[in-house]
């Protein structure tokens, strides 16, 4: 375990020290990966993009035929309490929902009580050195299932993809299917064309509908960029003006290298840097 070691975490109705927190080995999240998660950023002790995260949580849980044990307002209150109890100024809140606990059986009982866990993670979100250099991306085959719009806790393909990327000195993996980039292992993928268009896939079952993506697209539009929601190839990204990713844990970050080849002059571009600045202003203003 790294980072904070004396956190107060939330487990099924209780706020407890992390060392006292436990989940059954019969939990369906553990046995089947039968669960959903959300990651929400915290800046200045407040939740970023909370409403879209809660909307996506409700949707994901609905898509697997589950139900939330409480309202999303109550969940947000718990998240706020965790921020307060842990004095979290900057970092992340992780939320995990699973269908519940019972003897192992692919089929599940109707009356199962869901498991709900939340914890904070202190983390600097200012981008650090990576913001100055831009991120390096490694392309890998997208080996995930056909419902990537559901934010499932089954993340083995992403774990393996990121390990391949890291072994090659890269910060993120871009997953490629049929010659086209689907998304990052834990982020949405974009390029900026030489004539000022922001290109990213349309939401579909092929990718996770990013919460950060919503604000990024809106800001880009306000900045006068045309938005093209369509897939793009690695070759197109390599010949683009700029490239970037968005996620709750990185906000908007420039990408300057793909598979060891530089995009443009290999430096973070002005459009992406401006979008990041604008995003952070709006995110702080709308934080709860
Ligand atoms: N991941 N695509 C994938 C596959 C992701 O896992 C994520 C987020 C995103 C971006 O979504 P958002 O902007 O809502 O964070 C896109 C989180 C941060 C994670 O797994 O840690």
Short mmCIF file of C-alpha atoms and ligand atoms in Angstrom, two decimals:
data_model
loop_
_atom_site.label_atom_id
_atom_site.label_comp_id
_atom_site.label_asym_id
_atom_site.label_seq_id
_atom_site.Cartn_x
_atom_site.Cartn_y
_atom_site.Cartn_z
CA UNK A 1 0.00 0.00 0.00
CA UNK A 2 1.41 3.40 -0.87
CA UNK A 3 0.55 7.01 -0.16
CA UNK A 4 -1.60 7.68 2.87
CA UNK A 5 -1.66 4.81 5.33
CA UNK A 6 -4.20 6.03 7.83
CA UNK A 7 -7.11 6.92 5.64
CA UNK A 8 -10.72 6.75 6.62
CA UNK A 9 -12.54 4.82 3.93
CA UNK A 10 -16.20 4.05 3.31
CA UNK A 11 -17.42 0.44 3.21
CA UNK A 12 -21.09 -0.49 3.06
CA UNK A 13 -22.48 2.18 5.34
CA UNK A 14 -19.47 2.67 7.60
CA UNK A 15 -16.55 5.08 7.74
CA UNK A 16 -13.60 3.03 9.02
CA UNK A 17 -9.80 3.25 9.15
CA UNK A 18 -8.43 1.62 6.00
CA UNK A 19 -6.77 -1.23 7.94
CA UNK A 20 -10.13 -2.21 9.43
CA UNK A 21 -11.91 -2.19 6.07
CA UNK A 22 -12.73 -5.58 4.59
CA UNK A 23 -14.75 -7.22 1.84
CA UNK A 24 -15.80 -10.86 1.68
CA UNK A 25 -13.91 -13.30 -0.55
CA UNK A 26 -17.38 -14.19 -1.85
CA UNK A 27 -17.94 -10.68 -3.17
CA UNK A 28 -18.91 -10.91 -6.84
CA UNK A 29 -16.48 -8.12 -7.65
CA UNK A 30 -13.67 -10.38 -6.44
CA UNK A 31 -15.00 -13.59 -7.97
CA UNK A 32 -16.39 -12.36 -11.29
CA UNK A 33 -15.28 -8.76 -11.75
CA UNK A 34 -19.04 -8.15 -11.48
CA UNK A 35 -18.88 -4.46 -10.69
CA UNK A 36 -18.62 -0.86 -11.75
CA UNK A 37 -16.28 1.94 -10.71
CA UNK A 38 -15.83 5.70 -10.96
CA UNK A 39 -12.82 7.94 -10.42
CA UNK A 40 -13.50 11.59 -9.54
CA UNK A 41 -10.83 14.27 -9.18
CA UNK A 42 -10.62 16.54 -6.14
CA UNK A 43 -9.16 20.04 -6.41
CA UNK A 44 -9.14 22.52 -3.50
CA UNK A 45 -11.05 19.91 -1.51
CA UNK A 46 -13.96 19.90 -3.96
CA UNK A 47 -15.28 17.32 -6.43
CA UNK A 48 -14.65 17.90 -10.14
CA UNK A 49 -17.29 16.99 -12.75
CA UNK A 50 -19.32 15.25 -10.06
CA UNK A 51 -22.67 15.31 -11.91
CA UNK A 52 -21.44 13.49 -15.05
CA UNK A 53 -19.61 10.91 -12.93
CA UNK A 54 -22.80 10.17 -11.00
CA UNK A 55 -24.83 10.02 -14.22
CA UNK A 56 -22.35 7.55 -15.74
CA UNK A 57 -22.33 5.47 -12.54
CA UNK A 58 -26.13 5.17 -12.64
CA UNK A 59 -26.02 4.26 -16.30
CA UNK A 60 -23.27 1.63 -15.93
CA UNK A 61 -25.04 0.02 -12.96
CA UNK A 62 -28.29 -0.03 -14.93
CA UNK A 63 -26.59 -1.61 -17.96
CA UNK A 64 -25.47 -4.60 -15.85
CA UNK A 65 -28.94 -4.96 -14.34
CA UNK A 66 -27.87 -3.77 -10.90
CA UNK A 67 -29.19 -1.07 -8.59
CA UNK A 68 -27.53 1.54 -6.43
CA UNK A 69 -28.17 1.05 -2.69
CA UNK A 70 -28.74 4.80 -2.26
CA UNK A 71 -29.31 7.96 -4.29
CA UNK A 72 -26.42 9.61 -6.13
CA UNK A 73 -26.93 12.67 -3.88
CA UNK A 74 -26.22 10.47 -0.88
CA UNK A 75 -23.15 9.06 -2.64
CA UNK A 76 -21.84 12.58 -3.29
CA UNK A 77 -22.40 13.41 0.40
CA UNK A 78 -20.28 10.38 1.37
CA UNK A 79 -17.56 11.48 -1.05
CA UNK A 80 -17.58 14.96 0.50
CA UNK A 81 -17.39 13.44 4.00
CA UNK A 82 -14.37 11.36 2.93
CA UNK A 83 -12.65 14.45 1.55
CA UNK A 84 -13.26 16.18 4.86
CA UNK A 85 -12.29 13.27 7.11
CA UNK A 86 -9.05 12.75 5.17
CA UNK A 87 -8.24 16.44 4.74
CA UNK A 88 -7.90 15.84 1.03
CA UNK A 89 -7.01 18.98 -0.86
CA UNK A 90 -5.90 17.44 -4.17
CA UNK A 91 -6.30 13.90 -5.46
CA UNK A 92 -8.91 11.36 -6.43
CA UNK A 93 -11.94 9.61 -5.04
CA UNK A 94 -12.35 6.01 -6.10
CA UNK A 95 -15.81 4.46 -5.93
CA UNK A 96 -16.51 0.79 -6.48
CA UNK A 97 -19.89 -0.86 -6.71
CA UNK A 98 -20.31 -4.60 -6.94
CA UNK A 99 -23.43 -6.70 -7.24
CA UNK A 100 -22.88 -8.08 -3.74
CA UNK A 101 -21.78 -11.16 -1.83
CA UNK A 102 -23.03 -14.74 -1.97
CA UNK A 103 -21.76 -18.25 -2.65
CA UNK A 104 -20.09 -18.49 -6.04
CA UNK A 105 -22.61 -18.91 -8.83
CA UNK A 106 -22.62 -17.25 -12.25
CA UNK A 107 -26.28 -16.47 -11.74
CA UNK A 108 -27.08 -14.07 -8.92
CA UNK A 109 -29.91 -13.77 -6.42
CA UNK A 110 -32.45 -11.04 -6.95
CA UNK A 111 -32.33 -9.74 -3.40
CA UNK A 112 -28.54 -9.35 -3.23
CA UNK A 113 -27.33 -6.31 -1.28
CA UNK A 114 -24.78 -4.41 -3.42
CA UNK A 115 -21.31 -3.63 -2.10
CA UNK A 116 -20.30 0.02 -2.13
CA UNK A 117 -16.77 1.14 -1.31
CA UNK A 118 -15.19 4.58 -1.60
CA UNK A 119 -11.75 5.85 -0.73
CA UNK A 120 -9.61 8.92 -1.31
CA UNK A 121 -6.18 8.95 -2.86
CA UNK A 122 -3.91 11.98 -2.41
CA UNK A 123 -2.26 12.84 -5.74
CA UNK A 124 -0.78 15.93 -7.32
CA UNK A 125 -2.84 16.80 -10.35
CA UNK A 126 -0.81 19.74 -11.65
CA UNK A 127 0.70 17.65 -14.45
CA UNK A 128 4.25 18.16 -13.18
CA UNK A 129 7.10 17.44 -15.56
CA UNK A 130 4.80 15.46 -17.89
CA UNK A 131 2.92 18.65 -18.72
CA UNK A 132 6.13 20.35 -19.88
CA UNK A 133 7.33 17.40 -21.95
CA UNK A 134 4.01 16.01 -23.09
CA UNK A 135 3.06 12.36 -22.68
CA UNK A 136 4.49 9.45 -24.63
CA UNK A 137 2.01 6.92 -25.93
CA UNK A 138 2.50 3.32 -27.01
CA UNK A 139 -0.02 1.64 -29.28
CA UNK A 140 -1.34 -1.81 -28.40
CA UNK A 141 -4.12 -4.03 -29.74
CA UNK A 142 -7.47 -3.35 -28.09
CA UNK A 143 -8.36 -6.70 -26.55
CA UNK A 144 -11.40 -5.62 -24.55
CA UNK A 145 -15.00 -6.75 -24.73
CA UNK A 146 -17.76 -5.24 -26.86
CA UNK A 147 -19.37 -3.06 -24.12
CA UNK A 148 -16.63 -0.57 -23.38
CA UNK A 149 -19.25 2.08 -22.62
CA UNK A 150 -19.81 0.32 -19.27
CA UNK A 151 -17.24 1.36 -16.68
CA UNK A 152 -16.56 -2.18 -15.54
CA UNK A 153 -13.96 -3.09 -12.93
CA UNK A 154 -12.71 -5.82 -15.36
CA UNK A 155 -9.54 -3.95 -16.27
CA UNK A 156 -7.08 -6.75 -17.07
CA UNK A 157 -6.63 -5.70 -20.73
CA UNK A 158 -5.82 -2.15 -19.58
CA UNK A 159 -3.46 -3.39 -16.85
CA UNK A 160 -1.54 -5.41 -19.45
CA UNK A 161 -1.61 -2.59 -22.02
CA UNK A 162 -0.18 -0.10 -19.52
CA UNK A 163 2.54 -2.55 -18.57
CA UNK A 164 3.59 -2.84 -22.21
CA UNK A 165 3.56 0.95 -22.51
CA UNK A 166 5.62 1.40 -19.37
CA UNK A 167 8.19 -1.18 -20.51
CA UNK A 168 8.69 1.00 -23.59
CA UNK A 169 9.15 4.17 -21.53
CA UNK A 170 5.64 5.42 -22.30
CA UNK A 171 3.03 7.07 -20.08
CA UNK A 172 -0.14 5.70 -21.63
CA UNK A 173 -1.27 2.99 -24.06
CA UNK A 174 -3.48 3.83 -27.01
CA UNK A 175 -5.62 0.88 -27.93
CA UNK A 176 -6.05 0.17 -31.61
CA UNK A 177 -8.74 -1.84 -33.35
CA UNK A 178 -9.07 -2.32 -37.13
CA UNK A 179 -6.28 0.20 -37.62
CA UNK A 180 -8.12 2.90 -35.65
CA UNK A 181 -7.49 4.24 -32.16
CA UNK A 182 -10.35 3.43 -29.80
CA UNK A 183 -9.08 5.23 -26.67
CA UNK A 184 -6.34 5.25 -24.08
CA UNK A 185 -6.09 2.48 -21.50
CA UNK A 186 -7.56 4.94 -18.98
CA UNK A 187 -8.23 8.06 -21.04
CA UNK A 188 -10.02 9.47 -24.08
CA UNK A 189 -7.84 10.08 -27.18
CA UNK A 190 -7.82 13.19 -29.43
CA UNK A 191 -5.89 14.87 -32.19
CA UNK A 192 -5.94 18.45 -33.43
CA UNK A 193 -5.73 18.82 -37.21
CA UNK A 194 -3.61 21.45 -38.96
CA UNK A 195 -6.80 23.32 -39.86
CA UNK A 196 -7.89 23.49 -36.21
CA UNK A 197 -10.35 20.65 -35.79
CA UNK A 198 -10.52 18.59 -32.62
CA UNK A 199 -11.01 14.94 -33.56
CA UNK A 200 -12.17 12.22 -31.16
CA UNK A 201 -14.41 9.20 -31.47
CA UNK A 202 -18.14 9.63 -31.04
CA UNK A 203 -19.52 7.92 -27.95
CA UNK A 204 -20.59 4.35 -28.69
CA UNK A 205 -20.12 0.88 -27.24
CA UNK A 206 -16.52 1.00 -28.56
CA UNK A 207 -15.28 3.41 -25.88
CA UNK A 208 -16.03 4.74 -22.43
CA UNK A 209 -17.98 8.03 -22.57
CA UNK A 210 -15.48 10.24 -20.74
CA UNK A 211 -16.74 12.80 -18.25
CA UNK A 212 -13.75 15.07 -18.87
CA UNK A 213 -14.48 14.73 -22.59
CA UNK A 214 -17.83 16.53 -22.15
CA UNK A 215 -16.20 19.72 -20.83
CA UNK A 216 -13.20 19.44 -23.18
CA UNK A 217 -15.43 19.36 -26.25
CA UNK A 218 -17.59 22.20 -25.00
CA UNK A 219 -14.54 24.39 -24.32
CA UNK A 220 -12.96 23.54 -27.66
CA UNK A 221 -16.18 24.60 -29.37
CA UNK A 222 -16.23 27.87 -27.46
CA UNK A 223 -12.62 28.40 -28.55
CA UNK A 224 -13.75 28.18 -32.19
CA UNK A 225 -12.43 24.70 -32.91
CA UNK A 226 -14.62 22.53 -35.09
CA UNK A 227 -15.35 19.16 -33.46
CA UNK A 228 -15.17 16.02 -35.56
CA UNK A 229 -16.49 12.98 -33.74
CA UNK A 230 -14.96 10.12 -35.71
CA UNK A 231 -12.24 7.50 -35.32
CA UNK A 232 -8.68 8.23 -36.47
CA UNK A 233 -5.66 6.10 -37.27
CA UNK A 234 -2.24 6.18 -35.60
CA UNK A 235 -0.81 7.55 -38.88
CA UNK A 236 -3.27 10.45 -38.84
CA UNK A 237 -2.38 11.21 -35.21
CA UNK A 238 1.31 11.18 -36.09
CA UNK A 239 0.82 13.74 -38.82
CA UNK A 240 -1.55 15.87 -36.72
CA UNK A 241 -0.79 19.32 -35.35
CA UNK A 242 -1.28 18.24 -31.75
CA UNK A 243 -2.64 15.29 -29.78
CA UNK A 244 -3.94 14.90 -26.26
CA UNK A 245 -5.86 12.79 -23.81
CA UNK A 246 -8.49 13.55 -21.20
CA UNK A 247 -9.35 11.76 -17.96
CA UNK A 248 -10.41 12.54 -14.42
CA UNK A 249 -6.89 11.74 -13.20
CA UNK A 250 -5.04 13.85 -15.79
CA UNK A 251 -7.62 16.41 -16.95
CA UNK A 252 -6.30 17.45 -20.39
CA UNK A 253 -2.72 16.45 -21.17
CA UNK A 254 -0.67 16.96 -24.33
CA UNK A 255 0.71 13.90 -26.11
CA UNK A 256 3.97 14.55 -27.95
CA UNK A 257 5.11 11.08 -28.97
CA UNK A 258 3.49 7.92 -30.30
CA UNK A 259 5.53 4.73 -30.65
CA UNK A 260 8.75 6.72 -30.42
CA UNK A 261 7.76 9.19 -33.18
CA UNK A 262 7.26 12.87 -32.43
CA UNK A 263 4.02 14.70 -33.18
CA UNK A 264 4.85 18.07 -34.78
CA UNK A 265 7.96 19.51 -33.15
CA UNK A 266 7.65 17.07 -30.26
CA UNK A 267 6.57 19.77 -27.81
CA UNK A 268 3.18 20.33 -26.16
CA UNK A 269 1.13 22.46 -28.54
CA UNK A 270 -0.62 25.75 -27.76
CA UNK A 271 -4.18 24.58 -28.43
CA UNK A 272 -4.05 21.68 -25.98
CA UNK A 273 -2.27 23.79 -23.38
CA UNK A 274 -4.95 26.45 -23.66
CA UNK A 275 -7.74 23.87 -23.40
CA UNK A 276 -6.15 22.49 -20.24
CA UNK A 277 -5.96 25.95 -18.69
CA UNK A 278 -9.59 26.70 -19.58
CA UNK A 279 -10.73 23.29 -18.35
CA UNK A 280 -9.10 23.82 -14.96
CA UNK A 281 -10.74 27.23 -14.61
CA UNK A 282 -14.20 25.81 -15.36
CA UNK A 283 -13.60 22.67 -13.27
CA UNK A 284 -12.67 24.72 -10.21
CA UNK A 285 -15.63 27.04 -10.75
CA UNK A 286 -18.14 24.19 -11.05
CA UNK A 287 -16.63 21.92 -8.36
CA UNK A 288 -18.93 20.87 -5.51
N1 LIG B 1 -10.26 6.15 -16.37
N2 LIG B 1 -11.48 5.72 -21.28
C1 LIG B 1 -11.15 4.78 -20.37
C2 LIG B 1 -10.96 3.37 -20.82
C3 LIG B 1 -10.99 5.15 -19.02
O1 LIG B 1 -10.69 4.20 -18.11
C4 LIG B 1 -11.17 6.50 -18.63
C5 LIG B 1 -11.02 6.96 -17.22
C6 LIG B 1 -11.50 7.44 -19.63
C7 LIG B 1 -11.74 8.89 -19.31
O2 LIG B 1 -12.94 9.07 -18.60
P1 LIG B 1 -13.11 10.28 -17.56
O3 LIG B 1 -12.79 11.53 -18.31
O4 LIG B 1 -14.51 10.21 -17.16
O5 LIG B 1 -12.15 10.00 -16.45
C8 LIG B 1 -11.66 7.01 -20.93
C9 LIG B 1 -10.10 6.46 -14.96
C10 LIG B 1 -9.52 7.81 -14.72
C11 LIG B 1 -9.32 5.34 -14.29
O6 LIG B 1 -9.57 4.20 -14.67
O7 LIG B 1 -8.50 5.58 -13.40
#
